[in-house]
Coordinates of C-alpha atoms and ligand atoms in Angstrom, one line a residue:
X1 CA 0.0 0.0 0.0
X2 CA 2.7 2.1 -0.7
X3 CA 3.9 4.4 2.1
X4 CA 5.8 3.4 5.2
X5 CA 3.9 6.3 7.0
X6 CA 2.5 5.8 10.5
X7 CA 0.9 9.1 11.5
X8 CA -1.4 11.1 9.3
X9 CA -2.2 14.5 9.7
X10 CA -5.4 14.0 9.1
X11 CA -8.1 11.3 7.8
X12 CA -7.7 13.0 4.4
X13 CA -4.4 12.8 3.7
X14 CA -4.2 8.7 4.3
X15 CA -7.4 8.7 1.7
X16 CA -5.0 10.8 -0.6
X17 CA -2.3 9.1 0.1
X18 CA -3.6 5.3 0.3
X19 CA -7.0 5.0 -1.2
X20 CA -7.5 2.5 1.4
X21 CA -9.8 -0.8 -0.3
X22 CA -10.4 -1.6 3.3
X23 CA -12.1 0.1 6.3
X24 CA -9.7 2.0 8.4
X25 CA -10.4 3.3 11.6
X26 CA -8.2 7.0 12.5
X27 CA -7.6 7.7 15.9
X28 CA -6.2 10.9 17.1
X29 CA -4.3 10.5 20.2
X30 CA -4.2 14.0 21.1
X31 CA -8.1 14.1 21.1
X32 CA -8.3 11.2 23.3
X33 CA -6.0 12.6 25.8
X34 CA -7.5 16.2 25.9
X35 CA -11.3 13.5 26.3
X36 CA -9.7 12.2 29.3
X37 CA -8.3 15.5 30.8
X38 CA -11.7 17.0 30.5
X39 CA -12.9 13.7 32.5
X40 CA -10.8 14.2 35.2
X41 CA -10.6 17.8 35.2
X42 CA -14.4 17.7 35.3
X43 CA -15.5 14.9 37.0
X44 CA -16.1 15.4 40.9
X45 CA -14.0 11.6 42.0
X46 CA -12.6 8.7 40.1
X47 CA -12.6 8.0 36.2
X48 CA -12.0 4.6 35.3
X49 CA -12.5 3.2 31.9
X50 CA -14.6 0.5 30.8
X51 CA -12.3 -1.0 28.7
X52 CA -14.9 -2.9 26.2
X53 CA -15.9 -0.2 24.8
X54 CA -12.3 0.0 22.7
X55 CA -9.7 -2.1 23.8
X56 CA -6.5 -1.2 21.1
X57 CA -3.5 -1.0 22.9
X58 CA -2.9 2.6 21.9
X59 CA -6.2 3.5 23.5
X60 CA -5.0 2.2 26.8
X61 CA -1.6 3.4 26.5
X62 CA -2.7 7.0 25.9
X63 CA -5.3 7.1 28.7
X64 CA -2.3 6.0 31.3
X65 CA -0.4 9.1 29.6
X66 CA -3.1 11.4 30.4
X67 CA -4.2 9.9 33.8
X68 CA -6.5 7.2 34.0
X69 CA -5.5 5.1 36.8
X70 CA -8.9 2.9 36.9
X71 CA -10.5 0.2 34.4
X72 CA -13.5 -0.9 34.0
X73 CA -13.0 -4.6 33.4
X74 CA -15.5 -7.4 32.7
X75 CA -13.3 -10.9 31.8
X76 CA -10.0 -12.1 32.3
X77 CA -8.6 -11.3 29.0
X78 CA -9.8 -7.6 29.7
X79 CA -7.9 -8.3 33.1
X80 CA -4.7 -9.5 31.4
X81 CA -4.6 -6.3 28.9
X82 CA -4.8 -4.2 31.7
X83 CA -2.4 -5.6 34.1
X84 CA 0.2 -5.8 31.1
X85 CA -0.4 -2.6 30.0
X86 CA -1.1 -0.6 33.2
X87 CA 0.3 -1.9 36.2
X88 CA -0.5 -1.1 39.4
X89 CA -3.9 0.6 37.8
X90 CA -7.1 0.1 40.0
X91 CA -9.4 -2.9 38.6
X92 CA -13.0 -2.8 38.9
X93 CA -14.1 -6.2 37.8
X94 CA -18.2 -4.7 36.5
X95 CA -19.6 -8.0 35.4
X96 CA -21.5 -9.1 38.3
X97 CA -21.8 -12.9 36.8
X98 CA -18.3 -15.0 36.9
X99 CA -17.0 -18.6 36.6
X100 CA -15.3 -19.4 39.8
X101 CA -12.5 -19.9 37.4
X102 CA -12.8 -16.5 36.4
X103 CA -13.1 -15.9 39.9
X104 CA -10.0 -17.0 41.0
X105 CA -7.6 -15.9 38.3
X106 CA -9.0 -12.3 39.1
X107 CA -7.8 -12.6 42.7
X108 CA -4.4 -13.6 42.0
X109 CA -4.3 -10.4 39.7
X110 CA -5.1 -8.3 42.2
X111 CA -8.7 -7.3 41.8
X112 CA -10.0 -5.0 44.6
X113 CA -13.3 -4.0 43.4
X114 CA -16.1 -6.8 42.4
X115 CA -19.9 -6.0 41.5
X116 CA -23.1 -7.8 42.3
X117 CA -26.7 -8.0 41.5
X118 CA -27.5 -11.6 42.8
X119 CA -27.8 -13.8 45.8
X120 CA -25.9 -16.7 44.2
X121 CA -22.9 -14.7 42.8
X122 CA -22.6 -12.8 46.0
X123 CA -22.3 -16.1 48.1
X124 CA -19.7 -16.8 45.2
X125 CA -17.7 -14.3 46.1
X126 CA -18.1 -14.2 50.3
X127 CA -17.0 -18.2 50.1
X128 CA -13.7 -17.4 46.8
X129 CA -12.4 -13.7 47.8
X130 CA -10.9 -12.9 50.6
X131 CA -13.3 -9.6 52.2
X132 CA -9.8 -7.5 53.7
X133 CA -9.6 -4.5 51.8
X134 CA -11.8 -6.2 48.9
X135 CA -14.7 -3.6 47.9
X136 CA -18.4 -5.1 46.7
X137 CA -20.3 -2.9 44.4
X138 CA -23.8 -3.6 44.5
X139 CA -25.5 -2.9 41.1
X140 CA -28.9 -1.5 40.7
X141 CA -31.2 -1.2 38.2
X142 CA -34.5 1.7 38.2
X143 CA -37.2 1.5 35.4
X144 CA -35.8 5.2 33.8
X145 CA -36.0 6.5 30.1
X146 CA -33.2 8.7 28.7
X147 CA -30.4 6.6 27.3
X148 CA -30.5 4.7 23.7
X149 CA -30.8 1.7 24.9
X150 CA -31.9 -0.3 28.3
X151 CA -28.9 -1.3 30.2
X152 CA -31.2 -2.8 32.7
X153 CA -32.6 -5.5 30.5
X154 CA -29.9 -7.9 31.7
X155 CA -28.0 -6.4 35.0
X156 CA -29.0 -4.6 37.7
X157 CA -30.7 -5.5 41.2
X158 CA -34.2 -4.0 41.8
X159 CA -33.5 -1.0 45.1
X160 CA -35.3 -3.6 47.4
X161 CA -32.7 -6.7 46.5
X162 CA -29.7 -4.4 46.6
X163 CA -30.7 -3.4 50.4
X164 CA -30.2 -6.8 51.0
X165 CA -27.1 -7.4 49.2
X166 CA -25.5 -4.1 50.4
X167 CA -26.0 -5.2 53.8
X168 CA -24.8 -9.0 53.5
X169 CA -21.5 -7.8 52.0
X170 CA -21.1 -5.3 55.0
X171 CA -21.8 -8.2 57.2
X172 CA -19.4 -10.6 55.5
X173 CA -16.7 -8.2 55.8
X174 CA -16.5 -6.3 52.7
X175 CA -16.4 -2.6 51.9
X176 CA -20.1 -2.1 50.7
X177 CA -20.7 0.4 47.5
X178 CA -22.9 0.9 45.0
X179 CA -23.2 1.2 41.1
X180 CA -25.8 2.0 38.6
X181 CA -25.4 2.2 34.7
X182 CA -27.9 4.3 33.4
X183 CA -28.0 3.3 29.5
X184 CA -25.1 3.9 27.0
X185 CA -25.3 7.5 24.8
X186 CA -27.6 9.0 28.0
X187 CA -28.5 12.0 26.8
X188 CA -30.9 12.8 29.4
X189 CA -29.3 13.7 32.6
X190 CA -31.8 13.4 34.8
X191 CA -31.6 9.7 34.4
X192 CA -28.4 10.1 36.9
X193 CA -30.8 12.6 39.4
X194 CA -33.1 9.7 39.8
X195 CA -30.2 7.1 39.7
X196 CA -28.5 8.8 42.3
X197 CA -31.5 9.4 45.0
X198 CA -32.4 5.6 44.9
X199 CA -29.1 4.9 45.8
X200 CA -29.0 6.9 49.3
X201 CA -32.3 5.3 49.4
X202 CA -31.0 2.0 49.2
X203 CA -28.3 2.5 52.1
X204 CA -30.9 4.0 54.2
X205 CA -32.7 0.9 53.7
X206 CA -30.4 -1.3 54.6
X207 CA -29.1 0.9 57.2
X208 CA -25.3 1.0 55.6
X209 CA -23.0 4.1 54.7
X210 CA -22.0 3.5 51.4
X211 CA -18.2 4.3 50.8
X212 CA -18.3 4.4 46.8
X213 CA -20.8 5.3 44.8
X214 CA -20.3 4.4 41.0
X215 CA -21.9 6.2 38.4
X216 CA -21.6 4.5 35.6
X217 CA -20.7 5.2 32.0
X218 CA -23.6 6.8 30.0
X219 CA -21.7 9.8 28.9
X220 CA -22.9 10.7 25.4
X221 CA -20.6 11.4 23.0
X222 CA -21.0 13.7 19.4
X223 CA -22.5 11.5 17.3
X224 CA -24.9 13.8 15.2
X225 CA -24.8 17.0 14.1
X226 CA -25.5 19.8 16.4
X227 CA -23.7 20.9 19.5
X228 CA -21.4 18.3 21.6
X229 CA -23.1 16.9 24.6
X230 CA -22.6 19.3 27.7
X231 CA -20.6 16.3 29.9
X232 CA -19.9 19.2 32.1
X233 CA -23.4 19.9 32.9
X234 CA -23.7 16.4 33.4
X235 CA -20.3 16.5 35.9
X236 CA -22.4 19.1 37.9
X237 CA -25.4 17.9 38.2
X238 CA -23.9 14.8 39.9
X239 CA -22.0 16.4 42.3
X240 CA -25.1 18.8 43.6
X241 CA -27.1 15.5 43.6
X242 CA -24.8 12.9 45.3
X243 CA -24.7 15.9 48.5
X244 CA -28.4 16.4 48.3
X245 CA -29.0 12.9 48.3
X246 CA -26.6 11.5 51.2
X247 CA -25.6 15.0 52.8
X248 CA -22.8 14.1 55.6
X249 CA -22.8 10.6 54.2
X250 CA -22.0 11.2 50.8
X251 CA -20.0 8.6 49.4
X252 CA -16.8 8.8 47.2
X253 CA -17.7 9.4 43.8
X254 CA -16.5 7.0 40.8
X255 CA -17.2 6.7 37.4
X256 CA -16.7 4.3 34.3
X257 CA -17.2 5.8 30.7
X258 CA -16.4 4.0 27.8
X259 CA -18.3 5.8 24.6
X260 CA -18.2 9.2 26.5
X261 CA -14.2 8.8 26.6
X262 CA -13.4 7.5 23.7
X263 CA -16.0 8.0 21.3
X264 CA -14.7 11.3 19.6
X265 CA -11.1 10.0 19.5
X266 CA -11.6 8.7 16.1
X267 CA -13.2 8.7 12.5
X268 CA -14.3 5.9 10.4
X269 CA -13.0 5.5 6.7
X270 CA -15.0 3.6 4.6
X271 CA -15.3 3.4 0.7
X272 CA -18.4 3.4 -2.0
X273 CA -17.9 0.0 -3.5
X274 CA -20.7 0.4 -5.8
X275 CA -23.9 3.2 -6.1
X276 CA -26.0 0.9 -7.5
X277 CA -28.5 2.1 -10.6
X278 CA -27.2 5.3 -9.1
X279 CA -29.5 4.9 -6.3
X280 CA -28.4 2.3 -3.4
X281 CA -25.1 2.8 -1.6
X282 CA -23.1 0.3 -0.8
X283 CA -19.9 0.3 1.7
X284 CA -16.8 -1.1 2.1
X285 CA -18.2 -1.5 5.9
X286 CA -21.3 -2.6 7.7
X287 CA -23.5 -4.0 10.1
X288 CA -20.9 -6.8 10.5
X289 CA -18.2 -4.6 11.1
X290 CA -17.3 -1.4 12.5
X291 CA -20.9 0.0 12.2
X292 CA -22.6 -2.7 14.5
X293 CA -23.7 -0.5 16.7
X294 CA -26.0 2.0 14.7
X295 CA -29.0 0.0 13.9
X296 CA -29.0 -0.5 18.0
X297 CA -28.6 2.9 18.6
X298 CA -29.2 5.3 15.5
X299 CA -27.2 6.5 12.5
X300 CA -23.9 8.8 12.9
X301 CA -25.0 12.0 10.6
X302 CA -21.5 13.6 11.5
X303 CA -20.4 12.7 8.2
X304 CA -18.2 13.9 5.4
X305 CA -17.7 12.5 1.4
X306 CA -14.3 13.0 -0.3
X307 CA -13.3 11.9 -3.7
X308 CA -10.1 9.5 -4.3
X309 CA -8.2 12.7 -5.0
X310 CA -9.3 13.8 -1.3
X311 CA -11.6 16.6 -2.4
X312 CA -14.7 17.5 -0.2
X313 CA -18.0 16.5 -2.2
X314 CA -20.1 19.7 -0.7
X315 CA -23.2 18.6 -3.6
X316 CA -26.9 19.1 -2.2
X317 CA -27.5 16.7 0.4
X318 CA -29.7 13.7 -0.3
X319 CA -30.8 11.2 1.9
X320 CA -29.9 7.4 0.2
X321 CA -30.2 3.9 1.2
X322 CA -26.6 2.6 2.6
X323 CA -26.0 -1.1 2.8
X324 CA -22.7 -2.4 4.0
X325 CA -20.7 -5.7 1.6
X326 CA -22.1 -9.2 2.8
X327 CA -24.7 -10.6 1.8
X328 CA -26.7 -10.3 4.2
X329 CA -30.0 -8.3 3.8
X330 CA -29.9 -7.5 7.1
X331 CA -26.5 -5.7 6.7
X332 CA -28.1 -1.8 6.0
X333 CA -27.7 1.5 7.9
X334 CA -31.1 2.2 9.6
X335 CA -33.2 5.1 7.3
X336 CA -31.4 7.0 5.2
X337 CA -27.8 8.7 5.4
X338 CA -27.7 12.5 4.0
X339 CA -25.2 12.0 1.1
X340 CA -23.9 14.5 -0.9
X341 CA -26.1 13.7 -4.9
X342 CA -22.1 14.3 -6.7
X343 CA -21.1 11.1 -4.4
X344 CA -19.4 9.0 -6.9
X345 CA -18.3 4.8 -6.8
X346 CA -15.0 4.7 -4.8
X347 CA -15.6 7.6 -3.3
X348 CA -14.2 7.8 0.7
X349 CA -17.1 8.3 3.4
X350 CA -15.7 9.2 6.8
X351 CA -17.9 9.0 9.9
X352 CA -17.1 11.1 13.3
X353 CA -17.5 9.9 16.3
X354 CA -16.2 5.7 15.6
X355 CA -13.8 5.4 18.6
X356 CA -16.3 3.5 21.0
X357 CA -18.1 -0.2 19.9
X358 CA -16.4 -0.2 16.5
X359 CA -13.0 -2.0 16.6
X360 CA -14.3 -4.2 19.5
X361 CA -17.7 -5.8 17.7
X362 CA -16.1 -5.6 14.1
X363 CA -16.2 -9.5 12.5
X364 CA -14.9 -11.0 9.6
X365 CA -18.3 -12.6 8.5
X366 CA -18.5 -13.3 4.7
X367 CA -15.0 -12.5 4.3
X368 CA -15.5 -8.8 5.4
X369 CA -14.4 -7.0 8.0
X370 CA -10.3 -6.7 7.6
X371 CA -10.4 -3.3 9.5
X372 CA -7.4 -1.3 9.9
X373 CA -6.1 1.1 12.7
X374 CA -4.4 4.0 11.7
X375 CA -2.7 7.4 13.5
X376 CA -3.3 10.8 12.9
X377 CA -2.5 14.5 14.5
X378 CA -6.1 15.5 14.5
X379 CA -9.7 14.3 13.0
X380 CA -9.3 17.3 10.3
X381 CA -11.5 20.2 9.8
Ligands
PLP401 C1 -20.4 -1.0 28.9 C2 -20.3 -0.5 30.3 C3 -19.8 0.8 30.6 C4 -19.5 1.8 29.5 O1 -20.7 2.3 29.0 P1 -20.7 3.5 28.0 O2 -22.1 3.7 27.7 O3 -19.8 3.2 26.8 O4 -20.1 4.7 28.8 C5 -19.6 1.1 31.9 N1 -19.9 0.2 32.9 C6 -20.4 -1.0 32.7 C7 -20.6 -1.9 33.8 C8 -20.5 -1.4 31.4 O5 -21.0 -2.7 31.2

């Protein structure tokens, strides 16, 4: 593919330069480290990373540079990439259901920080982790609107079980918290208001002082056009609530973004394989690959056409049907994507916003999916 270059100045100049024939995903360090300043500039207690959400090395290796000292980690490979990569970092081990095998090998790595939302893998944990300086995290779920998509649907203890668990971890010796996920791309921030009033609730209930209180991920990031989510709003609205809510008893506050953090770090390349009868697009990428996630949770419209040459196509928008390359019918960008009418076969279209769910749920069904990850200064104009 011709040059040896690593780092790009922009997405345009790799199209320019490479006329890539496969999806590439461009991260921009430096807008991934100024995401997780902001986070912990911002944020009123701990930022920790939930790792799934991208987990390339470089991704890692940058949040360490800029600070992160906490991960959000839900298996032991997750576990393993973080050890290697960031020793000595705090592991929060957010899946409350475990193997005891997976129970074990996260002991001897250290883990201090475990979550919960059942009897049975609560009594897992009292009878295979030792309770001195361990924490337990029970995990709630409330019945709330506002995010793209339930997180409650498969984790999450109703307020009156968590009472019960928070108070049997206290009782077993354990440092009793609590956490709450309130639904990925939450653009509604009241969902943490409500979130965070059950929860001093809960340790009223069961007559405990919470000593964390973990606030999930959520944080939206910029995926359509219009102005980029106000995380700081969000910030403060957490802190006045968590001291309403629990006044002199006001736990430590932690949170665990994933798409929030990362999600603006990088840009998607894909290319026109085909505009079929002029009418139907049809991408290098799909539903199988990078762009899993938007049928779940909605089309990116931060998008932006370029010719081979690397020229902007700025025609009159129209909105056209985009399918991705298998065969698959199912394999087609929910609605319509507002194209450019001079978009031409082999054209480049980049979408914003790709750092979060996109390297991490890619596949290679029906020979598809051979995504690359490139460097670059900055996401361009
Ligand atoms: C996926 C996940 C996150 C990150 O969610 P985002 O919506 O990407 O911020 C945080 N915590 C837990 C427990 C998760 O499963």
């Amino acid at each position: 593919m011709g040059l040896s270059k690593t780092i790009w100045s922009n997405p345009v100049e790799l199209i320019r330069a490479k006329r890539p024939e496969h999806p590439v995903l461009v991260c921009a360090p430096t807008v991934l480290q100024a995401s997780a300043r902001r986070f912990l500039k911002g944020f009123p207690g701990l930022v920790t990373y939930a790792v799934k959400s991208n987990p390339e090395e470089m991704v890692i290796q940058n949040l360490v540079a800029a600070g992160i000292r906490g991960f959000d980690v839900a298996s032991s490979a997750e576990i393993e990439l973080v050890s290697r990569l960031a020793p000595g970092a705090a592991l929060h081990y957010h899946n409350p259901v475990r193997s005891r095998a997976e129970i074990a090998f996260a002991v001897s790595k250290g883990v201090k920080t475990w979550s919960v939302d059942s009897i049975s893998e609560l009594e897992k944990l009292i009878e295979l982790v030792p309770a001195e300086g361990r924490e337990i995290s029970v995990r709630f779920k409330l019945p709330v609107a506002g995010a793209a998509y339930n997180f409650g649907a498969k984790f999450g203890a109703t307020a009156e079980l968590a009472a019960v668990l928070l108070s049997r971890a206290a009782a077993a010796g354990f440092i009793p918290s609590l956490t709450f996920h309130p639904g990925t791309q939450c653009v509604d921030p009241s969902a943490w208001e409500t979130y965070i009033r059950s929860a001093a609730e809960i340790c009223r209930n069961a007559g405990v002082r919470a000593a964390r209180l973990n606030v999930g991920g959520g944080f939206p990031n910029h995926r359509t056009v219009g102005p980029a989510p106000a995380l700081e709003e969000i910030f403060a609205l957490i802190d006045r609530v968590a001291t309403e809510a629990f006044g002199a008893d006001r736990p430590a506050l932690v949170c665990e973004p994933g798409r929030g953090l990362v999600g603006d770090s990088c840009s998607l390349v894909t290319r026109v394989k085909a505009l079929r009868d002029g009418q139907h697009v049809f991408l290098n990428d799909g539903v199988y690959g990078a762009l899993a996630e938007l049928p779940l949770i909605g089309n990116i419209d931060r998008i932006e056409v370029y010719s081979p040459e690397g020229a902007r196509r700025i025609g009159e928008v129209l909105p056209r049907i985009v399918f991705g390359p298998t065969c698959d019918s199912v394999d087609r960008l929910p609605g319509e994507l507002p194209l450019p009418e001079d978009l031409r076969e082999d054209d480049f279209i980049v979408f914003r916003a790709m750092g979060a769910y996109s390297t991490a749920t890619n596949t290679r069904f029906n020979g598809f999916g051979q995504l690359e990850i490139a460097t670059a200064l900055s996401l361009g104009a």
